[in-house]
Short mmCIF file of C-alpha atoms and ligand atoms in Angstrom, two decimals:
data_model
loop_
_atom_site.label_atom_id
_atom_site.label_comp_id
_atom_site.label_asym_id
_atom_site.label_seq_id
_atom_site.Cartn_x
_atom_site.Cartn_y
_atom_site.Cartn_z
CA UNK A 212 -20.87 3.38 -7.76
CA UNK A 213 -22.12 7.03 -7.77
CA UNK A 214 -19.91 9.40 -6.30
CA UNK A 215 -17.06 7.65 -7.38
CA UNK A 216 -17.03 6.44 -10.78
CA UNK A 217 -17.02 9.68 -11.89
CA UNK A 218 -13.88 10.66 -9.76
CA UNK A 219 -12.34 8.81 -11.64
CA UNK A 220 -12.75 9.78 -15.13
CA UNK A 221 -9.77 10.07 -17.23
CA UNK A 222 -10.82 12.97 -19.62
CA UNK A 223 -11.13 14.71 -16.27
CA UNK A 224 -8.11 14.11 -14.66
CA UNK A 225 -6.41 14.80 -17.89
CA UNK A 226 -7.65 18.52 -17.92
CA UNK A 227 -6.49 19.05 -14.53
CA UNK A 228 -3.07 17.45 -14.84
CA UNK A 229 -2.96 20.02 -18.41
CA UNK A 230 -4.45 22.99 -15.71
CA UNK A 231 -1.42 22.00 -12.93
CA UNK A 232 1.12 21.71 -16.27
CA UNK A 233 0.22 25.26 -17.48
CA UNK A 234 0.41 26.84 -13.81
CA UNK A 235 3.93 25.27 -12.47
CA UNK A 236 6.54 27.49 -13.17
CA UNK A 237 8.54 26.30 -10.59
CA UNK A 238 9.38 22.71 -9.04
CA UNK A 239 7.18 21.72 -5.89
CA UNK A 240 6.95 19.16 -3.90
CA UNK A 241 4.04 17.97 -1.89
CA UNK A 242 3.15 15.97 0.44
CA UNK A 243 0.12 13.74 0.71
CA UNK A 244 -0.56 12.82 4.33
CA UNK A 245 -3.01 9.81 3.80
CA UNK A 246 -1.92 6.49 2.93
CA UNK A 247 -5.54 6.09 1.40
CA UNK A 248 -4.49 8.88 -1.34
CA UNK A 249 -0.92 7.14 -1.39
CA UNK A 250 -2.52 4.05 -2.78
CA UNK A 251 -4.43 6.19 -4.98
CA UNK A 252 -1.60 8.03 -6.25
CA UNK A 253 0.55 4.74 -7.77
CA UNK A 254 -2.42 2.64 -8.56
CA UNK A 255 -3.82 5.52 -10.72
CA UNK A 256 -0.77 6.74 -12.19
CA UNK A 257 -1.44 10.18 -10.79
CA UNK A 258 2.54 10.81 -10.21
CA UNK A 259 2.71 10.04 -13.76
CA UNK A 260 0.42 13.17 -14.96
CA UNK A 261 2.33 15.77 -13.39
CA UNK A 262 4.88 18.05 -14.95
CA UNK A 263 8.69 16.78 -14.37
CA UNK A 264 9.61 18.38 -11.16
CA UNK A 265 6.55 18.17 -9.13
CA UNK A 266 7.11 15.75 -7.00
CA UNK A 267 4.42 13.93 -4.45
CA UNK A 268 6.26 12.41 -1.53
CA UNK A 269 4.11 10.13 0.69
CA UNK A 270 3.12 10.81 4.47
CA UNK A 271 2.90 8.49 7.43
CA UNK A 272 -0.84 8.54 6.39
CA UNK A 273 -1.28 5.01 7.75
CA UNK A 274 -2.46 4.16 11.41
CA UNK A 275 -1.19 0.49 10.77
CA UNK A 276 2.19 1.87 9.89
CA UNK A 277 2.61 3.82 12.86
CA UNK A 278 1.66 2.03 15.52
CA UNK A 279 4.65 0.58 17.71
CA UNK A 280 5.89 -2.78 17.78
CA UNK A 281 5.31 -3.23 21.57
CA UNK A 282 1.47 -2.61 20.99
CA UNK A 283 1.42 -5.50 18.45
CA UNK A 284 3.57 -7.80 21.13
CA UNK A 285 1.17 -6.77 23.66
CA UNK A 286 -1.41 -7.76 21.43
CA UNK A 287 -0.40 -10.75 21.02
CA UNK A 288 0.77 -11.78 24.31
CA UNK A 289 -2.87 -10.52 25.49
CA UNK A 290 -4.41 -12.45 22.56
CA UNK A 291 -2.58 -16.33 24.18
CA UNK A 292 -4.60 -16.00 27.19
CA UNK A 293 -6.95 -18.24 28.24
CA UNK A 294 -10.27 -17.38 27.94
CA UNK A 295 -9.21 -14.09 25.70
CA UNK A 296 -10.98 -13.31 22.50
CA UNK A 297 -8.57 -10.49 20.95
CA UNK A 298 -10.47 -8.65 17.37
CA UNK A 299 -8.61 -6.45 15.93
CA UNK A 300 -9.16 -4.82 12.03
CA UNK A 301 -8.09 -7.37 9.42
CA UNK A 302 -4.74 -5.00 8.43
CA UNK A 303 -3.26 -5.26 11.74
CA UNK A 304 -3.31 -9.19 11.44
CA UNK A 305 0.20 -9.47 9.46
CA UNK A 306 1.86 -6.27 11.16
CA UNK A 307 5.19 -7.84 12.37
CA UNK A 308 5.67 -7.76 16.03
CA UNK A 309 9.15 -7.78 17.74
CA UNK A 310 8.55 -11.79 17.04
CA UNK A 311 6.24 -12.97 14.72
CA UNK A 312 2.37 -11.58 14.26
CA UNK A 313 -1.28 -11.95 14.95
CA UNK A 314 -1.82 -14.35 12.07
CA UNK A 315 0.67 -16.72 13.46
CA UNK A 316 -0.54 -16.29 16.91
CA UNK A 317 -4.18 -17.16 15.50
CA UNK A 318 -2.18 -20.00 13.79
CA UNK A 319 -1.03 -21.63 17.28
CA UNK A 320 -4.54 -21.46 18.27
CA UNK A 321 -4.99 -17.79 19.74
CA UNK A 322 -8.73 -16.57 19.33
CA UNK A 323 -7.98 -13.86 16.96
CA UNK A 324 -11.16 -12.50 15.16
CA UNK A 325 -11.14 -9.89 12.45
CA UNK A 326 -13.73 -7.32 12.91
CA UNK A 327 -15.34 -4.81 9.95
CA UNK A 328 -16.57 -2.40 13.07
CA UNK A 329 -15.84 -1.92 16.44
CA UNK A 330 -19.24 -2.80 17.33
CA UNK A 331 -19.17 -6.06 15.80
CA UNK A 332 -16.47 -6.42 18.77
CA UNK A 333 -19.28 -5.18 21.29
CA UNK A 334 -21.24 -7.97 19.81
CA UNK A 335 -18.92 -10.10 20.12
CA UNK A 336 -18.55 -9.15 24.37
CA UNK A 337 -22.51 -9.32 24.39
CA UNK A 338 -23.03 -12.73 22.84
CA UNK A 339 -19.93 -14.12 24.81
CA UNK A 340 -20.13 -13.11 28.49
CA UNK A 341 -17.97 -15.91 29.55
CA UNK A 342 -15.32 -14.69 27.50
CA UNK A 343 -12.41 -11.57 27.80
CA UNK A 344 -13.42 -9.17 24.74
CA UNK A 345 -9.94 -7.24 23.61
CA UNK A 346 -11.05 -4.79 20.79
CA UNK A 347 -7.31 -3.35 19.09
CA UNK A 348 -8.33 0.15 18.99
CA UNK A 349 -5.84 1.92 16.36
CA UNK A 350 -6.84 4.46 13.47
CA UNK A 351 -6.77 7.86 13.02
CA UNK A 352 -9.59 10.97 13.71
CA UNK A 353 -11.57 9.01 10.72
CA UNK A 354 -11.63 5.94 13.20
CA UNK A 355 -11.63 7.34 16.66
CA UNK A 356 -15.41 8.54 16.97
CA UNK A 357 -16.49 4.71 15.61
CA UNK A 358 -14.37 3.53 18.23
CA UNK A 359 -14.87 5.39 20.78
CA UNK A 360 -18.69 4.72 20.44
CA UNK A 361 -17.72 1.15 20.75
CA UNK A 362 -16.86 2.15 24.32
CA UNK A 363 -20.19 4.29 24.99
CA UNK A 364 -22.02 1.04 24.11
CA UNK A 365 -20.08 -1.44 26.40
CA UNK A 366 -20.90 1.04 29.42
CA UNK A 367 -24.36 1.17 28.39
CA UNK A 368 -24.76 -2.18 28.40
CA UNK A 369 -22.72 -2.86 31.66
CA UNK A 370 -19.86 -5.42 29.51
CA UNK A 371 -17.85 -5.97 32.16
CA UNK A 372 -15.62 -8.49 29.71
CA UNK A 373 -15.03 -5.63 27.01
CA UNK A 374 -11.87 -3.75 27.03
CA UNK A 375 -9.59 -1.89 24.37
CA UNK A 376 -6.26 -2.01 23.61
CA UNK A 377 -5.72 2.16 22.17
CA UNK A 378 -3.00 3.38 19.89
CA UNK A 379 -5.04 6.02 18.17
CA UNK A 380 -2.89 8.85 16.49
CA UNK A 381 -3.75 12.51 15.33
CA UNK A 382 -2.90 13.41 12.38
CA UNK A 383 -2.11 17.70 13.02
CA UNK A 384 0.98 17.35 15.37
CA UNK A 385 2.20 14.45 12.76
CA UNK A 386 1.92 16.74 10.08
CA UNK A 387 3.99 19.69 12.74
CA UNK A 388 6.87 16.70 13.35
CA UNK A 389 7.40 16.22 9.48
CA UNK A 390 7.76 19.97 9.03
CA UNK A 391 9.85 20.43 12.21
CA UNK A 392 12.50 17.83 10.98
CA UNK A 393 15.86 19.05 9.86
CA UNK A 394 15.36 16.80 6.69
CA UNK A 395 12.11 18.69 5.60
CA UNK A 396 11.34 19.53 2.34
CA UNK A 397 7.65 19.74 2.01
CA UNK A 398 6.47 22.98 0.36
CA UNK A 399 2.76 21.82 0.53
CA UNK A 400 0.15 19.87 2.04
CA UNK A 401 -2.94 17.36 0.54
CA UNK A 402 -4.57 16.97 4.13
CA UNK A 403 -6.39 13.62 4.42
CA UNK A 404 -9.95 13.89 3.26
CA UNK A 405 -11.82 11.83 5.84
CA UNK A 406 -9.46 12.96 8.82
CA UNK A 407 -11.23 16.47 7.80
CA UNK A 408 -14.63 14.80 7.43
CA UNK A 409 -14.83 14.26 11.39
CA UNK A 410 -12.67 16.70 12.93
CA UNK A 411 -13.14 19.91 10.12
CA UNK A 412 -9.83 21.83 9.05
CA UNK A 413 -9.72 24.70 11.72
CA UNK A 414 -6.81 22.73 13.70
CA UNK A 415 -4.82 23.34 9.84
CA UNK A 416 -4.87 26.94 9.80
CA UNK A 417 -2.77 27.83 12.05
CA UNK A 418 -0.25 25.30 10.63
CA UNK A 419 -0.98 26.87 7.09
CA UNK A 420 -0.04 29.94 8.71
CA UNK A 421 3.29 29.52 10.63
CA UNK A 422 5.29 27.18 8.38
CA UNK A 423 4.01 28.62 5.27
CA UNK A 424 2.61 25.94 3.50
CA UNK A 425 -0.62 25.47 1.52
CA UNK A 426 -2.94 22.74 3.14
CA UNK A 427 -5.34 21.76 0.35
CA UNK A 428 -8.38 19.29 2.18
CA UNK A 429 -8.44 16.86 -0.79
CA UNK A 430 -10.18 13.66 -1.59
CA UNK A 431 -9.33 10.07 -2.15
CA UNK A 432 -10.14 9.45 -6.08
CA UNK A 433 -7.95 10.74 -9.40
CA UNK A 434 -9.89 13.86 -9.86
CA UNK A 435 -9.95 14.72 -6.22
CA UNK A 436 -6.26 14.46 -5.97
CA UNK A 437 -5.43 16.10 -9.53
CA UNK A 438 -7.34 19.12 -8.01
CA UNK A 439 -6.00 18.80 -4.72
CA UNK A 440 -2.73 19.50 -6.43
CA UNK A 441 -3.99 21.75 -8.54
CA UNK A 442 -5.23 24.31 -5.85
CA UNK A 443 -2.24 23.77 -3.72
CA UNK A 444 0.66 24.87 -6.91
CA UNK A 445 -1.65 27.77 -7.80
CA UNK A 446 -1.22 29.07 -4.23
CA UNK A 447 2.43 28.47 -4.18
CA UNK A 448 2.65 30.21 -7.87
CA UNK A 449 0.72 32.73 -5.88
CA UNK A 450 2.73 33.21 -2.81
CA UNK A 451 -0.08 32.12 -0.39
CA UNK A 452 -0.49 29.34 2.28
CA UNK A 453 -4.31 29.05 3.09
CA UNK A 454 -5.87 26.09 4.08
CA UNK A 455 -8.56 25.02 1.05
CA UNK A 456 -11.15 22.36 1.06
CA UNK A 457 -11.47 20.68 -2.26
CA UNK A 458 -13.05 17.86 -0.61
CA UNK A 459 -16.50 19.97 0.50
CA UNK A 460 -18.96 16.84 -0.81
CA UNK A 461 -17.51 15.57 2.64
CA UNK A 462 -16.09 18.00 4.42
CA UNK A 463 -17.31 21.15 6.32
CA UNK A 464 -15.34 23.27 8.20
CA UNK A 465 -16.37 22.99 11.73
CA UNK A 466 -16.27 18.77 11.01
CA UNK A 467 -18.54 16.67 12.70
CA UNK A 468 -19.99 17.52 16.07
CA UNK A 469 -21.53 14.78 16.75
CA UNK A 470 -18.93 12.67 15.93
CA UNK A 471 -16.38 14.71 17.76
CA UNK A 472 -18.58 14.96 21.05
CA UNK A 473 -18.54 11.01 21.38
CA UNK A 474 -14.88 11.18 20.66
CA UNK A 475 -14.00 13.58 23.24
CA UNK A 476 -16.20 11.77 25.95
CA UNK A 477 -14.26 8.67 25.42
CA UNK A 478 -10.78 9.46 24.81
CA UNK A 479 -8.55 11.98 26.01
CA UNK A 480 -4.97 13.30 24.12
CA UNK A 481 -1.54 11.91 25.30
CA UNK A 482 1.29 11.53 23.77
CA UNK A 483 2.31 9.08 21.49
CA UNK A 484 5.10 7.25 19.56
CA UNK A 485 4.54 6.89 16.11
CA UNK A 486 7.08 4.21 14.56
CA UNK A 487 9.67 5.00 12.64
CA UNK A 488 9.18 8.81 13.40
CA UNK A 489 9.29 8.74 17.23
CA UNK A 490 7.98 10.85 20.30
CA UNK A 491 5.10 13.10 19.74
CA UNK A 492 3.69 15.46 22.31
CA UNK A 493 -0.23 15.44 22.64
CA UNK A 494 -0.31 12.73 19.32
CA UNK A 495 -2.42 10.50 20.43
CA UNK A 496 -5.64 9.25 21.91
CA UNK A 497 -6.21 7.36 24.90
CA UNK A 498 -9.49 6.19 27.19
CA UNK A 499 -10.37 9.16 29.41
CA UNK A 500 -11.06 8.62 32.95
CA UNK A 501 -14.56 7.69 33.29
CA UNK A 502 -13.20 4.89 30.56
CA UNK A 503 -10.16 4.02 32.37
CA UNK A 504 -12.32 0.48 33.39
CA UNK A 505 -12.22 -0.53 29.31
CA UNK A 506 -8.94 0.37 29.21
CA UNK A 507 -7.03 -3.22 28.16
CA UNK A 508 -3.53 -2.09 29.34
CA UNK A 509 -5.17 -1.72 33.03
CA UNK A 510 -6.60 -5.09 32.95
CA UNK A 511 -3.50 -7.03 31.24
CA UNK A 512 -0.44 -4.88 32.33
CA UNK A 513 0.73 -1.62 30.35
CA UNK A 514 2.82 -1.40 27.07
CA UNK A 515 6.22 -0.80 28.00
CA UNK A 516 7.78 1.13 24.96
CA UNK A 517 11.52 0.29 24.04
CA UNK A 518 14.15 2.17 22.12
CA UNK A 519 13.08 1.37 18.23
CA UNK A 520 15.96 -1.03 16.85
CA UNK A 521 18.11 0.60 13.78
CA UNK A 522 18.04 -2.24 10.94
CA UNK A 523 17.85 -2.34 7.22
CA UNK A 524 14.22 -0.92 6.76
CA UNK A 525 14.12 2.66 6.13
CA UNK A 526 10.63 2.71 6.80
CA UNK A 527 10.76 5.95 9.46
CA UNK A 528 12.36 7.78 6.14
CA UNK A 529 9.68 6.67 4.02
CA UNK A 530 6.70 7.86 6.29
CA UNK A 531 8.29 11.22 6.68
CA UNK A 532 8.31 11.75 3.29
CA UNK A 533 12.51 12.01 2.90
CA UNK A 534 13.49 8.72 0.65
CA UNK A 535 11.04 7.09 -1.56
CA UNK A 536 10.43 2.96 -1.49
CA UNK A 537 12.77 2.45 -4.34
CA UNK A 538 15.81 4.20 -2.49
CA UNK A 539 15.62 1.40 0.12
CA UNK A 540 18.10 -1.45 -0.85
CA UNK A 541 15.65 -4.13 0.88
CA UNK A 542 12.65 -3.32 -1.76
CA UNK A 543 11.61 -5.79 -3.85
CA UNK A 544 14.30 -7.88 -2.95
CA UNK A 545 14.73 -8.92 0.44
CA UNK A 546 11.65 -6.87 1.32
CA UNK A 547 8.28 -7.80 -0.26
CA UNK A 548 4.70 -8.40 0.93
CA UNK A 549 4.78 -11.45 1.64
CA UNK A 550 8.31 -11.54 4.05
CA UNK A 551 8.14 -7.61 4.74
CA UNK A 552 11.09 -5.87 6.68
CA UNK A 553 9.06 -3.17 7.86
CA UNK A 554 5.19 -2.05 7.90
CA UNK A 555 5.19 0.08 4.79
CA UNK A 556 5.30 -3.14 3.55
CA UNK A 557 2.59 -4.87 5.47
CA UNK A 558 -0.18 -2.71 5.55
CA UNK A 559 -1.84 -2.23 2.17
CA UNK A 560 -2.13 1.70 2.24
CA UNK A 561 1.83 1.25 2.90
CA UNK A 562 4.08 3.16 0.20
CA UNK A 563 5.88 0.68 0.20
CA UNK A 564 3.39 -2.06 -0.85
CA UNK A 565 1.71 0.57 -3.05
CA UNK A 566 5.04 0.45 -5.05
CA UNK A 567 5.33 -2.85 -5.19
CA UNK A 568 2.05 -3.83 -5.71
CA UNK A 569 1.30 -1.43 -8.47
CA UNK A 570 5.37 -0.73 -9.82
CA UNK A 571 6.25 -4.37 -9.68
CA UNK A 572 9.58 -5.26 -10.92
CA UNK A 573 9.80 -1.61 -13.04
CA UNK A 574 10.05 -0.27 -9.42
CA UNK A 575 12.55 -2.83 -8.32
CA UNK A 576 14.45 -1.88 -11.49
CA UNK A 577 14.46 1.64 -11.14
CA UNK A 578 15.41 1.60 -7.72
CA UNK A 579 18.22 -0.06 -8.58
CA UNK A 580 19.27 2.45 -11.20
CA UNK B 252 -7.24 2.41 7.16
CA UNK B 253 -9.15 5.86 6.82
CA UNK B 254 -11.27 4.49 3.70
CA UNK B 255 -14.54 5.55 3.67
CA UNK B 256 -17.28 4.42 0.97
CA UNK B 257 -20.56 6.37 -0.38
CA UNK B 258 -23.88 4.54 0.03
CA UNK B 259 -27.48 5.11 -0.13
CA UNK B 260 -29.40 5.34 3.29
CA UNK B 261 -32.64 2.97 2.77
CA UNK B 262 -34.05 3.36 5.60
CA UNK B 263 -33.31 3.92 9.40
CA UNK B 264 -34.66 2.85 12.48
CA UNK B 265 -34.02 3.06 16.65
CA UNK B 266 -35.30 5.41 18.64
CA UNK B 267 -32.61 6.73 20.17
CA UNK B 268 -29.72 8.84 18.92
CA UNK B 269 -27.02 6.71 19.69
CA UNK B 270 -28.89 3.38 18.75
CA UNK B 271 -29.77 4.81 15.14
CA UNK B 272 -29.22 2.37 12.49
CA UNK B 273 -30.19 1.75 8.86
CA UNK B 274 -30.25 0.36 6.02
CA UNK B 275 -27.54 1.43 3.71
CA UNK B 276 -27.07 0.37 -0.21
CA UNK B 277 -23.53 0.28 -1.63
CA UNK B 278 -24.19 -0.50 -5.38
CA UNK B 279 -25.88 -3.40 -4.74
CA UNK B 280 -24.44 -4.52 -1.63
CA UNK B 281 -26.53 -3.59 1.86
CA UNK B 282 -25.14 -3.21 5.02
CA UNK B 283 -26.72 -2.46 8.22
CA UNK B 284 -24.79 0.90 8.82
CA UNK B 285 -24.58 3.01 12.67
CA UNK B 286 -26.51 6.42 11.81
CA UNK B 287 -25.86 8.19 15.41
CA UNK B 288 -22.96 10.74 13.80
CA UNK B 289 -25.17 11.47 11.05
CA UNK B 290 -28.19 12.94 12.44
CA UNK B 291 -29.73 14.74 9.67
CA UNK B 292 -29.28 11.99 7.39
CA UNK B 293 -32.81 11.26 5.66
CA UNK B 294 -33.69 7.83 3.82
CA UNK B 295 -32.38 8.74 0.25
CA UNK B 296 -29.28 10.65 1.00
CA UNK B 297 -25.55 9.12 0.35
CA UNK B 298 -23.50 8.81 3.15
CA UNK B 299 -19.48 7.97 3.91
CA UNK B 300 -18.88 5.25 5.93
CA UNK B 301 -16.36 3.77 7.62
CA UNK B 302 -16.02 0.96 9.52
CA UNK B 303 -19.43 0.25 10.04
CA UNK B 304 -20.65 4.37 11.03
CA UNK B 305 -21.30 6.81 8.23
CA UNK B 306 -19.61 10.10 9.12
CA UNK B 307 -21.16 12.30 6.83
CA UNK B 308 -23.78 13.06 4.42
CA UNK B 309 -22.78 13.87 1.15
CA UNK B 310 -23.36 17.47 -0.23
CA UNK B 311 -25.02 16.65 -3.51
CA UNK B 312 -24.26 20.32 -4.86
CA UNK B 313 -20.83 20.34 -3.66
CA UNK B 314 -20.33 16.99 -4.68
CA UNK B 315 -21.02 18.50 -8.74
CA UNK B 316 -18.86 21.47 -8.36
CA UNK B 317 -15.71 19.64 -9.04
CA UNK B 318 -17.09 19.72 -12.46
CA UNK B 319 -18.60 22.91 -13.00
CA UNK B 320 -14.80 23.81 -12.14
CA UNK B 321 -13.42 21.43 -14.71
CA UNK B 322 -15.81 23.12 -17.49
CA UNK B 323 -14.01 26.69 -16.11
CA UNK B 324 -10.39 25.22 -16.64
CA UNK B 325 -11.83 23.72 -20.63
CA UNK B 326 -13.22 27.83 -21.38
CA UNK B 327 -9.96 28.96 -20.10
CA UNK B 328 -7.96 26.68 -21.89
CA UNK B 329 -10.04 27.93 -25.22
CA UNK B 330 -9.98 30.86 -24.71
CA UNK B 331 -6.05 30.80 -24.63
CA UNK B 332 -6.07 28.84 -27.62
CA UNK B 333 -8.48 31.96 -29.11
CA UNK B 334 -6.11 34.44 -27.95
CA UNK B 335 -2.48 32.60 -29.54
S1 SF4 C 139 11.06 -1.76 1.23
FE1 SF4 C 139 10.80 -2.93 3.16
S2 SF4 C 139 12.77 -2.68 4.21
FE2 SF4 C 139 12.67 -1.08 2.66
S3 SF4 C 139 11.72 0.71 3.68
FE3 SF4 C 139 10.04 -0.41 2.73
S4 SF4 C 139 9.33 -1.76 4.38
FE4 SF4 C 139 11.37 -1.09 5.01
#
């Protein structure tokens, strides 16, 4: 496929990882923020490349991941409703509520529907008016503007029985939390690629600025990470903390506008937990006003959050970027895809299924080393 | 969650912004793809898309730049060799 078979060619990527070899002087360690690179990363080998001591630690680049248990419960509970049709993006399905998940629901009989887009939901509403449309509205900036067009198109169209259940998260104040915690060691950011696509990079300068830290905009295939990290150790070597955009076949500066005008119609920011990482101030995404009528937890009762249960899973560690899969004593073991602990094991772009998928029992034997 | 996949637009149709669909080929495989973020998108140009929207059209140039830079890093790495 063009413009991506030839991201991934491995003379390429072989001259950059030589390029970041001969410029690291020192050890670095950065962080990717998007689980779509994080899957990248260990089913490429790209950790593999890089000098000893420069270390990639994976971010909680993955909507899925983040989203709170009580929004899957709610989902569910929402979804055993007569007369409810709840579609939600195929990941979601197996995300473990506080007691089972969406697949089982579907299972007992449930009208659970997997959707590709949002507007196949709308669809959905259009072609069954006798029916309660739910549409599970999670993702990051890369999602929100598909989503909230979802909503434009219900108004439009006067679907009364179309409604949203939101837990969108933005990606910034995520990256602000991770650098604000006392475990932080991040000397460097790869900012996620299609995040940038929609909403530009001028919200990452000022972060670039006051911690320090390079933010490289960098793609999703080998060579685009290999030069990712490439640009961001040559501005550590260099003492500077700039925000770069590797990824410009995608990504311009001031974003998308007309993405972002659709997005800020719909939705308005709030504040959001993120699992396994907590409270954030202005985090999230949720329906503004004139939307409040789609708005799912106004027609079926509102999410109430809970404090998040300490167990096993150190799943909140992983998506902050302070242990790595193979330090948890559950991986591999009593953890694995198919009876996951926690949601870095569910979701695909997970680390922790990225580890296991791709690492396999050499991962489950080094991280019992 | 956030993946996003380069196709070819084929053609597009509706004649409003926010109705603006068309036809988009993925290597073979065509989808009927929501054009409304991607105004200036002509039939012919790769786009990203996600989820059923493309969110941007791909900057040929740029896109070959990652390679003129590669062929900068191979002279440098010559001319290093040259120099030892
Ligand atoms: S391996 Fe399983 S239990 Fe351990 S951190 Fe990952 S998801 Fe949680």
């Amino acid at each position: 496929m063009r413009f991506r078979d030839e991201y991934r060619d491995a003379a390429a990527a072989r001259r950059l990882a030589d390029a970041i070899a001969r410029t690291a002087t020192r050890p670095w360690t950065l962080m990717e923020v998007c689980g779509g690179q994080t899957h990248a990363i260990v089913r490429f080998g790209i950790d593999e490349l890089l000098p000893d001591g420069l270390s990639l630690v994976h971010g909680p680049g993955c909507p899925v991941c983040v989203t709170p248990v009580e929004y899957v419960d709610k989902a569910i509970e929402i979804a055993g409703r007569p007369g409810v049709v709840l579609c939600s993006f195929g990941d979601m399905l197996r995300v473990p509520g506080s007691a089972g998940d969406l697949l089982a629901a579907k299972s007992r009989g449930a009208d659970v529907r997997v959707v590709y887009s949002p507007a196949d939901a709308v669809a959905i509403a259009r072609a069954e008016p006798e029916r309660e449309v739910v549409f599970f509205a999670v993702g990051f900036e890369t999602t929100a503007p598909a989503n909230a067009m979802a909503a434009v198109l219900a108004r439009r169209e006067g679907l009364g029985n179309f409604s949203m259940l939101v837990s969108h998260v933005l990606v910034p104040p995520g990256m602000r939390a991770i650098l604000e915690a006392p475990g932080n060691r991040i000397d460097g950011f790869l900012a996620a690629g299609h995040v940038c696509t929609v909403m530009g990079f001028e919200e990452y300068e000022p972060i670039a600025a006051s911690y320090r830290v390079p933010v490289v905009v960098t793609g999703f295939e080998p060579v685009d990470i290999l030069e990712g990290v490439y640009w961001c150790v040559r501005q550590l070597e260099a003492g500077r903390a700039e925000v770069e955009n590797q990824y410009a076949r995608a990504v311009r500066r001031e974003g998308n506008r007309a993405a972002m005008a659709t997005m800020r119609e719909v939705f308005r920011v709030v504040p959001r937990r993120w699992r396994g990482i907590g409270d954030i101030a202005d985090s999230g995404l949720g329906l503004a006003e004139a939307y409040a009528g789609f708005d799912a937890e106004r027609r079926f009762g509102p999410v109430l959050l809970e404090a998040e249960a300490a167990g096993e899973c150190i799943s909140g560690a992983v998506l902050r970027g302070e242990r790595r899969p193979t330090d948890c004593p559950a991986f591999g073991t009593r953890c694995t895809p198919e009876h996951p602990l926690g949601v870095t094991m569910v979701s695909s772009e997970g680390a922790c299924a990225a580890y296991y998928r791709y690492r396999g029992a050499a991962a489950v034997a080094g991280g019992r080393r | 969650m956030c993946l996003a996949v380069p196709g070819r637009v084929l053609d597009v149709a509706g004649d409003e912004p926010i109705l603006r669909v068309g036809r988009v080929d993925f290597g073979g495989i065509v989808k009927q793809i929501n054009l409304a973020f991607v105004p200036e998108a002509q039939v012919g140009d790769y786009v990203l898309v996600h989820v059923g929207f493309a969110i941007t059209v791909i900057d040929e140039a740029e896109a070959e730049r990652v390679f003129r830079h590669l062929e900068e890093i191979g002279e440098l790495v010559v001319e290093e060799d040259g120099a030892a």
